[in-house]
Amino acid sequence: MKNNRQKILILHPLYIDVNCRINKCFMEYALVTGGSRGIGRAIAVLLARNGFKVIVNYHANDREAQKTLSLITQDGGVAELLKFNVADNNACMAAIDNWQQLHPDDYISVLVNNAGIRSDELMALMDVSDFERVIQNNLLSFFYLTRLLIPQMVRHRNGRIVNIASLSGLKGVAGQTNYAASKGGLIAATKSLAQELAKKKITVNAVAPGFIRTDMVEGLDEMSLKQMIPMARFGEPEEVASLVNFLVSKEASYITGECININGGLYS
Ligand code: NAP
């Protein structure tokens, strides 16, 4: 039994700091790419609410990123913004290197590869640059960023990687050969990486949303699309966030290499 003086000493920040250094305990962070808007914002907010220190990545939209940060801090959570282009390998390396230098005693134990774009067109009419850009943003970004964080996760024998794929990557959608290829590739890479990292206590899973109400689906004919969905509605970003939140939790420790659908019954 510890007396009151000992209890107070243990809670003192200096004691925690020194003790952390001696026993090499590290702060764990969750990095959510594309956290300024839509699904990424909902994930960042929920992970912060559940105690993670969240790094909110985004590309360009400072105002929306700031809004995500405010939502988290107003809720009592801890977060920081990290602006970089996930489709640029050098930018990924510089961002992670800088972050690690500023946080020598911390590591990123949760990575949610969420940032993504679409650029739809029938393949016969599609520009080469549109195909390449979507693959770069949605698939190569996964490789650029994830490989940088694996060594620390392995060192700590602890990690969760969740890749936001899409129904399109499983089923295929006309007008989305580029997007479907990027998400299908992401699902296959998820399964392979899960096998590489399983023994290191790192899980790697994918989530495949159907239609979720965000900026990405703006301009789609929701009224007619809803008729194809058994639940007769688009999903909400918070519903995808709940699934991601479960996959990064300790309760999901035996789930790896999966791609989980979240689409209101549209496809299974
Ligand atoms: P969204 O509302 O368009 O938001 C996209 C987010 O990704 C923004 O935060 C954006 O940052 C960020 N981003 C885009 N390119 C980036 C880059 N190169 N580097 C860093 N950040 C980048 O999209 P969403 O609907 O939430 O989609 C999130 C993920 O879910 C995507 O991977 C998407 O493919 C997938 N998904 C969405 C749906 C759906 O129906 N919405 C369905 C299936 C799958 P800025 O704000 O700075 O631009």
PDB file of C-alpha atoms and ligand atoms in Angstrom:
ATOM      1  CA  MET A   1       0.000   0.000   0.000  1.00  0.00           C
ATOM      2  CA  LYS A   2       1.314   3.468  -0.898  1.00  0.00           C
ATOM      3  CA  ASN A   3       0.846   6.317   1.598  1.00  0.00           C
ATOM      4  CA  ASN A   4      -0.602   9.693   0.509  1.00  0.00           C
ATOM      5  CA  ARG A   5       2.848  11.316   0.116  1.00  0.00           C
ATOM      6  CA  GLN A   6       3.947   8.500  -2.204  1.00  0.00           C
ATOM      7  CA  LYS A   7       0.710   8.763  -4.192  1.00  0.00           C
ATOM      8  CA  ILE A   8       1.203  12.537  -4.697  1.00  0.00           C
ATOM      9  CA  LEU A   9       4.832  11.995  -5.713  1.00  0.00           C
ATOM     10  CA  ILE A  10       3.860   9.399  -8.305  1.00  0.00           C
ATOM     11  CA  LEU A  11       1.335  11.799  -9.862  1.00  0.00           C
ATOM     12  CA  HIS A  12       3.875  14.655 -10.072  1.00  0.00           C
ATOM     13  CA  PRO A  13       4.699  15.459 -13.746  1.00  0.00           C
ATOM     14  CA  LEU A  14       8.444  15.429 -13.048  1.00  0.00           C
ATOM     15  CA  TYR A  15       8.186  11.972 -11.495  1.00  0.00           C
ATOM     16  CA  ILE A  16       6.180  10.710 -14.486  1.00  0.00           C
ATOM     17  CA  ASP A  17       8.671  12.243 -16.918  1.00  0.00           C
ATOM     18  CA  VAL A  18      11.763  10.819 -15.187  1.00  0.00           C
ATOM     19  CA  ASN A  19      10.064   7.496 -14.624  1.00  0.00           C
ATOM     20  CA  CYS A  20       9.067   7.328 -18.299  1.00  0.00           C
ATOM     21  CA  ARG A  21      12.628   7.943 -19.397  1.00  0.00           C
ATOM     22  CA  ILE A  22      14.062   5.342 -16.984  1.00  0.00           C
ATOM     23  CA  ASN A  23      11.489   2.697 -17.859  1.00  0.00           C
ATOM     24  CA  LYS A  24      11.293   3.776 -21.510  1.00  0.00           C
ATOM     25  CA  CYS A  25       7.531   4.234 -21.550  1.00  0.00           C
ATOM     26  CA  PHE A  26       6.356   6.172 -24.580  1.00  0.00           C
ATOM     27  CA  MET A  27       3.305   8.245 -25.405  1.00  0.00           C
ATOM     28  CA  GLU A  28       1.180   6.612 -28.082  1.00  0.00           C
ATOM     29  CA  TYR A  29      -0.275   8.649 -30.906  1.00  0.00           C
ATOM     30  CA  ALA A  30      -2.846   7.929 -33.595  1.00  0.00           C
ATOM     31  CA  LEU A  31      -2.202   9.448 -37.040  1.00  0.00           C
ATOM     32  CA  VAL A  32      -5.306   9.943 -39.189  1.00  0.00           C
ATOM     33  CA  THR A  33      -4.619  11.007 -42.776  1.00  0.00           C
ATOM     34  CA  GLY A  34      -7.203  13.239 -44.413  1.00  0.00           C
ATOM     35  CA  GLY A  35      -8.529  14.258 -41.000  1.00  0.00           C
ATOM     36  CA  SER A  36      -9.647  17.749 -41.984  1.00  0.00           C
ATOM     37  CA  ARG A  37     -12.995  16.662 -43.397  1.00  0.00           C
ATOM     38  CA  GLY A  38     -15.524  13.844 -43.817  1.00  0.00           C
ATOM     39  CA  ILE A  39     -14.726  10.355 -42.592  1.00  0.00           C
ATOM     40  CA  GLY A  40     -11.222  11.289 -41.429  1.00  0.00           C
ATOM     41  CA  ARG A  41     -12.563  14.072 -39.219  1.00  0.00           C
ATOM     42  CA  ALA A  42     -15.104  11.729 -37.603  1.00  0.00           C
ATOM     43  CA  ILE A  43     -12.355   9.164 -36.953  1.00  0.00           C
ATOM     44  CA  ALA A  44      -9.996  11.762 -35.469  1.00  0.00           C
ATOM     45  CA  VAL A  45     -12.717  13.118 -33.173  1.00  0.00           C
ATOM     46  CA  LEU A  46     -13.768   9.671 -31.949  1.00  0.00           C
ATOM     47  CA  LEU A  47     -10.225   8.401 -31.347  1.00  0.00           C
ATOM     48  CA  ALA A  48      -9.426  11.570 -29.375  1.00  0.00           C
ATOM     49  CA  ARG A  49     -12.606  11.150 -27.358  1.00  0.00           C
ATOM     50  CA  ASN A  50     -11.448   7.644 -26.491  1.00  0.00           C
ATOM     51  CA  GLY A  51      -8.110   8.838 -25.168  1.00  0.00           C
ATOM     52  CA  PHE A  52      -5.737   8.798 -28.126  1.00  0.00           C
ATOM     53  CA  LYS A  53      -3.460  11.735 -28.797  1.00  0.00           C
ATOM     54  CA  VAL A  54      -4.369  12.382 -32.407  1.00  0.00           C
ATOM     55  CA  ILE A  55      -2.258  13.705 -35.262  1.00  0.00           C
ATOM     56  CA  VAL A  56      -4.589  15.160 -37.866  1.00  0.00           C
ATOM     57  CA  ASN A  57      -3.056  15.098 -41.334  1.00  0.00           C
ATOM     58  CA  TYR A  58      -4.510  17.038 -44.257  1.00  0.00           C
ATOM     59  CA  HIS A  59      -3.376  18.428 -47.591  1.00  0.00           C
ATOM     60  CA  ALA A  60      -4.615  21.959 -48.216  1.00  0.00           C
ATOM     61  CA  ASN A  61      -7.742  22.945 -46.332  1.00  0.00           C
ATOM     62  CA  ASP A  62      -6.374  24.843 -43.298  1.00  0.00           C
ATOM     63  CA  ARG A  63      -9.783  26.138 -42.234  1.00  0.00           C
ATOM     64  CA  GLU A  64     -11.411  22.693 -42.070  1.00  0.00           C
ATOM     65  CA  ALA A  65      -8.335  21.189 -40.374  1.00  0.00           C
ATOM     66  CA  GLN A  66      -8.525  23.895 -37.729  1.00  0.00           C
ATOM     67  CA  LYS A  67     -12.195  23.010 -37.248  1.00  0.00           C
ATOM     68  CA  THR A  68     -11.293  19.357 -36.588  1.00  0.00           C
ATOM     69  CA  LEU A  69      -8.686  20.497 -34.083  1.00  0.00           C
ATOM     70  CA  SER A  70     -11.241  22.717 -32.302  1.00  0.00           C
ATOM     71  CA  LEU A  71     -13.810  19.931 -32.178  1.00  0.00           C
ATOM     72  CA  ILE A  72     -11.251  17.710 -30.455  1.00  0.00           C
ATOM     73  CA  THR A  73      -9.883  20.244 -27.988  1.00  0.00           C
ATOM     74  CA  GLN A  74     -13.358  21.580 -27.063  1.00  0.00           C
ATOM     75  CA  ASP A  75     -14.196  17.985 -26.195  1.00  0.00           C
ATOM     76  CA  GLY A  76     -11.187  17.780 -23.848  1.00  0.00           C
ATOM     77  CA  GLY A  77      -9.062  15.772 -26.292  1.00  0.00           C
ATOM     78  CA  VAL A  78      -5.462  16.246 -27.400  1.00  0.00           C
ATOM     79  CA  ALA A  79      -4.543  16.710 -31.063  1.00  0.00           C
ATOM     80  CA  GLU A  80      -2.103  18.402 -33.386  1.00  0.00           C
ATOM     81  CA  LEU A  81      -2.233  19.216 -37.088  1.00  0.00           C
ATOM     82  CA  LEU A  82       0.328  17.810 -39.525  1.00  0.00           C
ATOM     83  CA  LYS A  83      -0.099  19.193 -43.012  1.00  0.00           C
ATOM     84  CA  PHE A  84       1.561  17.209 -45.786  1.00  0.00           C
ATOM     85  CA  ASN A  85       0.755  15.562 -49.091  1.00  0.00           C
ATOM     86  CA  VAL A  86       0.442  11.790 -48.594  1.00  0.00           C
ATOM     87  CA  ALA A  87       0.863  11.311 -52.344  1.00  0.00           C
ATOM     88  CA  ASP A  88       4.427  12.665 -52.174  1.00  0.00           C
ATOM     89  CA  ASN A  89       7.033  10.280 -50.780  1.00  0.00           C
ATOM     90  CA  ASN A  90       9.488  13.034 -49.865  1.00  0.00           C
ATOM     91  CA  ALA A  91       6.771  14.996 -48.084  1.00  0.00           C
ATOM     92  CA  CYS A  92       5.810  11.889 -46.061  1.00  0.00           C
ATOM     93  CA  MET A  93       9.432  11.264 -45.064  1.00  0.00           C
ATOM     94  CA  ALA A  94      10.018  14.886 -44.077  1.00  0.00           C
ATOM     95  CA  ALA A  95       6.777  15.101 -42.054  1.00  0.00           C
ATOM     96  CA  ILE A  96       7.387  11.908 -40.078  1.00  0.00           C
ATOM     97  CA  ASP A  97      11.044  12.742 -39.531  1.00  0.00           C
ATOM     98  CA  ASN A  98      10.161  16.214 -38.203  1.00  0.00           C
ATOM     99  CA  TRP A  99       7.429  14.854 -35.994  1.00  0.00           C
ATOM    100  CA  GLN A 100       9.733  12.207 -34.517  1.00  0.00           C
ATOM    101  CA  GLN A 101      12.396  14.816 -33.786  1.00  0.00           C
ATOM    102  CA  LEU A 102       9.848  16.937 -31.942  1.00  0.00           C
ATOM    103  CA  HIS A 103       8.589  13.849 -30.063  1.00  0.00           C
ATOM    104  CA  PRO A 104      11.713  11.822 -29.257  1.00  0.00           C
ATOM    105  CA  ASP A 105       9.951   9.857 -26.506  1.00  0.00           C
ATOM    106  CA  ASP A 106       6.721   9.158 -28.372  1.00  0.00           C
ATOM    107  CA  TYR A 107       5.624   6.914 -31.200  1.00  0.00           C
ATOM    108  CA  ILE A 108       2.674   6.449 -33.502  1.00  0.00           C
ATOM    109  CA  SER A 109       0.951   3.197 -32.611  1.00  0.00           C
ATOM    110  CA  VAL A 110      -2.184   3.737 -34.712  1.00  0.00           C
ATOM    111  CA  LEU A 111      -2.224   4.701 -38.373  1.00  0.00           C
ATOM    112  CA  VAL A 112      -5.461   5.266 -40.253  1.00  0.00           C
ATOM    113  CA  ASN A 113      -4.774   5.638 -43.976  1.00  0.00           C
ATOM    114  CA  ASN A 114      -7.930   7.543 -44.840  1.00  0.00           C
ATOM    115  CA  ALA A 115      -6.923  10.372 -47.225  1.00  0.00           C
ATOM    116  CA  GLY A 116      -8.248   9.721 -50.705  1.00  0.00           C
ATOM    117  CA  ILE A 117      -9.611  11.257 -53.863  1.00  0.00           C
ATOM    118  CA  ARG A 118     -11.714  10.187 -56.809  1.00  0.00           C
ATOM    119  CA  SER A 119     -11.679  11.354 -60.417  1.00  0.00           C
ATOM    120  CA  ASP A 120     -14.374   9.439 -62.282  1.00  0.00           C
ATOM    121  CA  GLU A 121     -14.547   8.922 -66.027  1.00  0.00           C
ATOM    122  CA  LEU A 122     -15.214   6.056 -68.424  1.00  0.00           C
ATOM    123  CA  MET A 123     -11.866   4.398 -69.025  1.00  0.00           C
ATOM    124  CA  ALA A 124     -11.865   4.983 -72.776  1.00  0.00           C
ATOM    125  CA  LEU A 125     -12.112   8.713 -72.079  1.00  0.00           C
ATOM    126  CA  MET A 126      -9.834   8.887 -69.054  1.00  0.00           C
ATOM    127  CA  ASP A 127      -6.570  10.831 -69.146  1.00  0.00           C
ATOM    128  CA  VAL A 128      -3.408   8.988 -68.120  1.00  0.00           C
ATOM    129  CA  SER A 129      -2.809  11.680 -65.504  1.00  0.00           C
ATOM    130  CA  ASP A 130      -6.217  11.027 -63.879  1.00  0.00           C
ATOM    131  CA  PHE A 131      -5.486   7.324 -63.549  1.00  0.00           C
ATOM    132  CA  GLU A 132      -2.009   7.969 -62.144  1.00  0.00           C
ATOM    133  CA  ARG A 133      -3.159  10.690 -59.735  1.00  0.00           C
ATOM    134  CA  VAL A 134      -5.788   8.484 -58.125  1.00  0.00           C
ATOM    135  CA  ILE A 135      -3.371   5.548 -57.744  1.00  0.00           C
ATOM    136  CA  GLN A 136      -0.771   7.922 -56.291  1.00  0.00           C
ATOM    137  CA  ASN A 137      -3.182   9.448 -53.746  1.00  0.00           C
ATOM    138  CA  ASN A 138      -5.053   6.314 -52.704  1.00  0.00           C
ATOM    139  CA  LEU A 139      -2.547   3.471 -53.005  1.00  0.00           C
ATOM    140  CA  LEU A 140       1.050   4.676 -53.200  1.00  0.00           C
ATOM    141  CA  SER A 141       0.321   6.974 -50.241  1.00  0.00           C
ATOM    142  CA  PHE A 142      -0.351   3.855 -48.161  1.00  0.00           C
ATOM    143  CA  PHE A 143       3.099   2.510 -49.036  1.00  0.00           C
ATOM    144  CA  TYR A 144       4.919   5.834 -48.568  1.00  0.00           C
ATOM    145  CA  LEU A 145       3.548   6.466 -45.097  1.00  0.00           C
ATOM    146  CA  THR A 146       2.995   3.032 -43.579  1.00  0.00           C
ATOM    147  CA  ARG A 147       6.547   1.792 -44.200  1.00  0.00           C
ATOM    148  CA  LEU A 148       7.884   4.745 -42.174  1.00  0.00           C
ATOM    149  CA  LEU A 149       5.845   3.841 -39.088  1.00  0.00           C
ATOM    150  CA  ILE A 150       6.290   0.072 -39.078  1.00  0.00           C
ATOM    151  CA  PRO A 151       9.769   0.033 -37.429  1.00  0.00           C
ATOM    152  CA  GLN A 152       8.547   1.827 -34.285  1.00  0.00           C
ATOM    153  CA  MET A 153       5.453  -0.373 -34.067  1.00  0.00           C
ATOM    154  CA  VAL A 154       7.657  -3.462 -34.380  1.00  0.00           C
ATOM    155  CA  ARG A 155      10.053  -2.141 -31.737  1.00  0.00           C
ATOM    156  CA  HIS A 156       7.140  -1.698 -29.324  1.00  0.00           C
ATOM    157  CA  ARG A 157       5.369  -4.887 -30.382  1.00  0.00           C
ATOM    158  CA  ASN A 158       2.195  -2.838 -30.686  1.00  0.00           C
ATOM    159  CA  GLY A 159       0.406  -1.362 -33.647  1.00  0.00           C
ATOM    160  CA  ARG A 160      -2.873  -0.919 -35.479  1.00  0.00           C
ATOM    161  CA  ILE A 161      -3.115  -0.025 -39.159  1.00  0.00           C
ATOM    162  CA  VAL A 162      -6.523   0.623 -40.718  1.00  0.00           C
ATOM    163  CA  ASN A 163      -6.846   1.377 -44.427  1.00  0.00           C
ATOM    164  CA  ILE A 164      -9.987   3.063 -45.716  1.00  0.00           C
ATOM    165  CA  ALA A 165     -10.794   1.211 -48.920  1.00  0.00           C
ATOM    166  CA  SER A 166     -14.158   1.227 -50.713  1.00  0.00           C
ATOM    167  CA  LEU A 167     -16.998  -0.896 -52.004  1.00  0.00           C
ATOM    168  CA  SER A 168     -15.642   0.074 -55.407  1.00  0.00           C
ATOM    169  CA  GLY A 169     -12.422  -1.847 -54.718  1.00  0.00           C
ATOM    170  CA  LEU A 170     -14.382  -5.058 -54.077  1.00  0.00           C
ATOM    171  CA  LYS A 171     -17.228  -4.861 -56.551  1.00  0.00           C
ATOM    172  CA  GLY A 172     -15.977  -2.487 -59.240  1.00  0.00           C
ATOM    173  CA  VAL A 173     -18.005   0.500 -60.435  1.00  0.00           C
ATOM    174  CA  ALA A 174     -18.356   1.787 -63.999  1.00  0.00           C
ATOM    175  CA  GLY A 175     -16.515   5.083 -64.341  1.00  0.00           C
ATOM    176  CA  GLN A 176     -14.123   4.211 -61.509  1.00  0.00           C
ATOM    177  CA  THR A 177     -11.446   1.971 -63.030  1.00  0.00           C
ATOM    178  CA  ASN A 178      -8.764   4.198 -61.469  1.00  0.00           C
ATOM    179  CA  TYR A 179     -10.453   4.448 -58.059  1.00  0.00           C
ATOM    180  CA  ALA A 180     -11.460   0.750 -57.980  1.00  0.00           C
ATOM    181  CA  ALA A 181      -7.914  -0.288 -58.904  1.00  0.00           C
ATOM    182  CA  SER A 182      -6.461   1.895 -56.140  1.00  0.00           C
ATOM    183  CA  LYS A 183      -8.854   0.536 -53.503  1.00  0.00           C
ATOM    184  CA  GLY A 184      -8.634  -3.066 -54.716  1.00  0.00           C
ATOM    185  CA  GLY A 185      -4.858  -2.770 -54.526  1.00  0.00           C
ATOM    186  CA  LEU A 186      -5.152  -1.332 -51.033  1.00  0.00           C
ATOM    187  CA  ILE A 187      -7.244  -4.303 -49.906  1.00  0.00           C
ATOM    188  CA  ALA A 188      -4.718  -6.797 -51.334  1.00  0.00           C
ATOM    189  CA  ALA A 189      -1.824  -4.909 -49.733  1.00  0.00           C
ATOM    190  CA  THR A 190      -3.705  -4.933 -46.404  1.00  0.00           C
ATOM    191  CA  LYS A 191      -3.924  -8.732 -46.495  1.00  0.00           C
ATOM    192  CA  SER A 192      -0.237  -9.147 -47.362  1.00  0.00           C
ATOM    193  CA  LEU A 193       1.028  -6.683 -44.769  1.00  0.00           C
ATOM    194  CA  ALA A 194      -1.199  -8.292 -42.112  1.00  0.00           C
ATOM    195  CA  GLN A 195       0.652 -11.566 -42.679  1.00  0.00           C
ATOM    196  CA  GLU A 196       4.039  -9.838 -42.483  1.00  0.00           C
ATOM    197  CA  LEU A 197       3.259  -8.148 -39.167  1.00  0.00           C
ATOM    198  CA  ALA A 198       0.994 -10.618 -37.337  1.00  0.00           C
ATOM    199  CA  LYS A 199       3.783 -12.048 -35.168  1.00  0.00           C
ATOM    200  CA  LYS A 200       4.783  -8.547 -34.081  1.00  0.00           C
ATOM    201  CA  LYS A 201       1.369  -7.876 -32.483  1.00  0.00           C
ATOM    202  CA  ILE A 202       0.462  -5.388 -35.204  1.00  0.00           C
ATOM    203  CA  THR A 203      -2.899  -5.747 -36.918  1.00  0.00           C
ATOM    204  CA  VAL A 204      -3.646  -4.484 -40.418  1.00  0.00           C
ATOM    205  CA  ASN A 205      -7.236  -4.236 -41.611  1.00  0.00           C
ATOM    206  CA  ALA A 206      -9.275  -2.459 -44.250  1.00  0.00           C
ATOM    207  CA  VAL A 207     -12.723  -0.909 -44.097  1.00  0.00           C
ATOM    208  CA  ALA A 208     -14.810  -0.708 -47.259  1.00  0.00           C
ATOM    209  CA  PRO A 209     -17.515   1.965 -47.042  1.00  0.00           C
ATOM    210  CA  GLY A 210     -20.398   2.269 -49.480  1.00  0.00           C
ATOM    211  CA  PHE A 211     -21.974   5.713 -49.925  1.00  0.00           C
ATOM    212  CA  ILE A 212     -21.091   7.942 -46.964  1.00  0.00           C
ATOM    213  CA  ARG A 213     -22.363  11.512 -46.702  1.00  0.00           C
ATOM    214  CA  THR A 214     -19.219  13.659 -47.190  1.00  0.00           C
ATOM    215  CA  ASP A 215     -17.841  16.167 -49.701  1.00  0.00           C
ATOM    216  CA  MET A 216     -16.676  13.223 -51.811  1.00  0.00           C
ATOM    217  CA  VAL A 217     -20.222  12.207 -52.758  1.00  0.00           C
ATOM    218  CA  GLU A 218     -21.432  15.760 -53.379  1.00  0.00           C
ATOM    219  CA  GLY A 219     -23.044  15.966 -56.798  1.00  0.00           C
ATOM    220  CA  LEU A 220     -24.180  12.318 -56.825  1.00  0.00           C
ATOM    221  CA  ASP A 221     -27.903  11.698 -57.277  1.00  0.00           C
ATOM    222  CA  GLU A 222     -28.653  10.624 -53.707  1.00  0.00           C
ATOM    223  CA  MET A 223     -32.391  10.118 -54.301  1.00  0.00           C
ATOM    224  CA  SER A 224     -31.916   7.499 -56.995  1.00  0.00           C
ATOM    225  CA  LEU A 225     -28.817   5.887 -55.435  1.00  0.00           C
ATOM    226  CA  LYS A 226     -30.669   5.407 -52.125  1.00  0.00           C
ATOM    227  CA  GLN A 227     -33.134   3.134 -53.878  1.00  0.00           C
ATOM    228  CA  MET A 228     -30.363   0.567 -54.451  1.00  0.00           C
ATOM    229  CA  ILE A 229     -29.353   0.499 -50.779  1.00  0.00           C
ATOM    230  CA  PRO A 230     -31.305  -1.943 -48.554  1.00  0.00           C
ATOM    231  CA  MET A 231     -31.135   0.544 -45.660  1.00  0.00           C
ATOM    232  CA  ALA A 232     -32.409   3.220 -48.084  1.00  0.00           C
ATOM    233  CA  ARG A 233     -29.949   5.885 -46.937  1.00  0.00           C
ATOM    234  CA  PHE A 234     -26.343   7.020 -47.198  1.00  0.00           C
ATOM    235  CA  GLY A 235     -24.102   6.267 -44.208  1.00  0.00           C
ATOM    236  CA  GLU A 236     -22.726   8.915 -41.863  1.00  0.00           C
ATOM    237  CA  PRO A 237     -18.983   9.481 -41.293  1.00  0.00           C
ATOM    238  CA  GLU A 238     -19.501   8.746 -37.577  1.00  0.00           C
ATOM    239  CA  GLU A 239     -20.716   5.232 -38.439  1.00  0.00           C
ATOM    240  CA  VAL A 240     -17.448   4.484 -40.245  1.00  0.00           C
ATOM    241  CA  ALA A 241     -15.526   6.037 -37.352  1.00  0.00           C
ATOM    242  CA  SER A 242     -17.166   3.600 -34.902  1.00  0.00           C
ATOM    243  CA  LEU A 243     -15.893   0.648 -36.902  1.00  0.00           C
ATOM    244  CA  VAL A 244     -12.375   2.078 -37.122  1.00  0.00           C
ATOM    245  CA  ASN A 245     -12.467   2.830 -33.405  1.00  0.00           C
ATOM    246  CA  PHE A 246     -13.238  -0.832 -32.724  1.00  0.00           C
ATOM    247  CA  LEU A 247     -10.496  -2.093 -35.047  1.00  0.00           C
ATOM    248  CA  VAL A 248      -7.845  -0.020 -33.249  1.00  0.00           C
ATOM    249  CA  SER A 249      -9.040  -1.108 -29.794  1.00  0.00           C
ATOM    250  CA  LYS A 250      -7.532  -3.873 -27.659  1.00  0.00           C
ATOM    251  CA  GLU A 251     -10.816  -5.784 -28.111  1.00  0.00           C
ATOM    252  CA  ALA A 252      -9.968  -6.263 -31.805  1.00  0.00           C
ATOM    253  CA  SER A 253      -6.545  -7.803 -31.102  1.00  0.00           C
ATOM    254  CA  TYR A 254      -7.289 -11.075 -32.973  1.00  0.00           C
ATOM    255  CA  ILE A 255      -8.672  -9.470 -36.138  1.00  0.00           C
ATOM    256  CA  THR A 256      -6.142  -8.941 -38.902  1.00  0.00           C
ATOM    257  CA  GLY A 257      -6.038  -9.099 -42.696  1.00  0.00           C
ATOM    258  CA  GLU A 258      -9.770  -8.377 -42.931  1.00  0.00           C
ATOM    259  CA  CYS A 259     -11.693  -6.041 -45.165  1.00  0.00           C
ATOM    260  CA  ILE A 260     -14.943  -5.103 -43.421  1.00  0.00           C
ATOM    261  CA  ASN A 261     -17.888  -3.769 -45.417  1.00  0.00           C
ATOM    262  CA  ILE A 262     -19.930  -0.844 -44.127  1.00  0.00           C
ATOM    263  CA  ASN A 263     -22.526  -0.058 -46.762  1.00  0.00           C
ATOM    264  CA  GLY A 264     -26.092  -0.422 -45.425  1.00  0.00           C
ATOM    265  CA  GLY A 265     -26.438  -3.845 -47.071  1.00  0.00           C
ATOM    266  CA  LEU A 266     -25.585  -2.668 -50.596  1.00  0.00           C
ATOM    267  CA  TYR A 267     -22.957  -5.353 -51.150  1.00  0.00           C
ATOM    268  CA  SER A 268     -21.641  -8.308 -49.131  1.00  0.00           C
TER     269      SER A 268
HETATM  270  P1  NAP B   1     -13.475  13.952 -48.368  1.00  0.00           P
HETATM  271  O1  NAP B   1     -14.621  14.443 -47.572  1.00  0.00           O
HETATM  272  O2  NAP B   1     -13.301  14.380 -49.778  1.00  0.00           O
HETATM  273  O3  NAP B   1     -12.133  14.303 -47.544  1.00  0.00           O
HETATM  274  C1  NAP B   1     -10.902  13.916 -48.068  1.00  0.00           C
HETATM  275  C2  NAP B   1      -9.834  14.146 -47.041  1.00  0.00           C
HETATM  276  O4  NAP B   1      -8.586  13.636 -47.568  1.00  0.00           O
HETATM  277  C3  NAP B   1      -9.605  15.609 -46.731  1.00  0.00           C
HETATM  278  O5  NAP B   1      -9.247  15.722 -45.371  1.00  0.00           O
HETATM  279  C4  NAP B   1      -8.418  15.970 -47.626  1.00  0.00           C
HETATM  280  O6  NAP B   1      -7.621  17.048 -47.126  1.00  0.00           O
HETATM  281  C5  NAP B   1      -7.622  14.675 -47.540  1.00  0.00           C
HETATM  282  N1  NAP B   1      -6.684  14.476 -48.633  1.00  0.00           N
HETATM  283  C6  NAP B   1      -6.961  14.263 -49.955  1.00  0.00           C
HETATM  284  N2  NAP B   1      -5.819  14.113 -50.640  1.00  0.00           N
HETATM  285  C7  NAP B   1      -4.813  14.232 -49.746  1.00  0.00           C
HETATM  286  C8  NAP B   1      -3.404  14.200 -49.848  1.00  0.00           C
HETATM  287  N3  NAP B   1      -2.801  13.991 -51.028  1.00  0.00           N
HETATM  288  N4  NAP B   1      -2.648  14.357 -48.726  1.00  0.00           N
HETATM  289  C9  NAP B   1      -3.245  14.559 -47.530  1.00  0.00           C
HETATM  290  N5  NAP B   1      -4.584  14.617 -47.374  1.00  0.00           N
HETATM  291  C10 NAP B   1      -5.353  14.461 -48.462  1.00  0.00           C
HETATM  292  O7  NAP B   1     -13.453  12.361 -48.431  1.00  0.00           O
HETATM  293  P2  NAP B   1     -14.215  11.257 -47.543  1.00  0.00           P
HETATM  294  O8  NAP B   1     -15.497  10.969 -48.215  1.00  0.00           O
HETATM  295  O9  NAP B   1     -14.185  11.624 -46.123  1.00  0.00           O
HETATM  296  O10 NAP B   1     -13.288  10.007 -47.851  1.00  0.00           O
HETATM  297  C11 NAP B   1     -12.323   9.529 -46.936  1.00  0.00           C
HETATM  298  C12 NAP B   1     -11.833   8.171 -47.424  1.00  0.00           C
HETATM  299  O11 NAP B   1     -12.948   7.284 -47.497  1.00  0.00           O
HETATM  300  C13 NAP B   1     -11.226   8.207 -48.819  1.00  0.00           C
HETATM  301  O12 NAP B   1     -10.128   7.330 -48.884  1.00  0.00           O
HETATM  302  C14 NAP B   1     -12.343   7.695 -49.715  1.00  0.00           C
HETATM  303  O13 NAP B   1     -11.851   7.103 -50.885  1.00  0.00           O
HETATM  304  C15 NAP B   1     -12.999   6.697 -48.792  1.00  0.00           C
HETATM  305  N6  NAP B   1     -14.386   6.398 -49.143  1.00  0.00           N
HETATM  306  C16 NAP B   1     -15.335   7.372 -49.103  1.00  0.00           C
HETATM  307  C17 NAP B   1     -16.657   7.044 -49.447  1.00  0.00           C
HETATM  308  C18 NAP B   1     -17.778   8.049 -49.399  1.00  0.00           C
HETATM  309  O14 NAP B   1     -18.881   7.718 -49.837  1.00  0.00           O
HETATM  310  N7  NAP B   1     -17.573   9.261 -48.890  1.00  0.00           N
HETATM  311  C19 NAP B   1     -16.972   5.739 -49.845  1.00  0.00           C
HETATM  312  C20 NAP B   1     -15.969   4.795 -49.881  1.00  0.00           C
HETATM  313  C21 NAP B   1     -14.687   5.124 -49.517  1.00  0.00           C
HETATM  314  P3  NAP B   1      -7.980  18.593 -47.472  1.00  0.00           P
HETATM  315  O15 NAP B   1      -9.201  18.938 -46.663  1.00  0.00           O
HETATM  316  O16 NAP B   1      -6.780  19.362 -47.055  1.00  0.00           O
HETATM  317  O17 NAP B   1      -8.263  18.642 -48.950  1.00  0.00           O
END
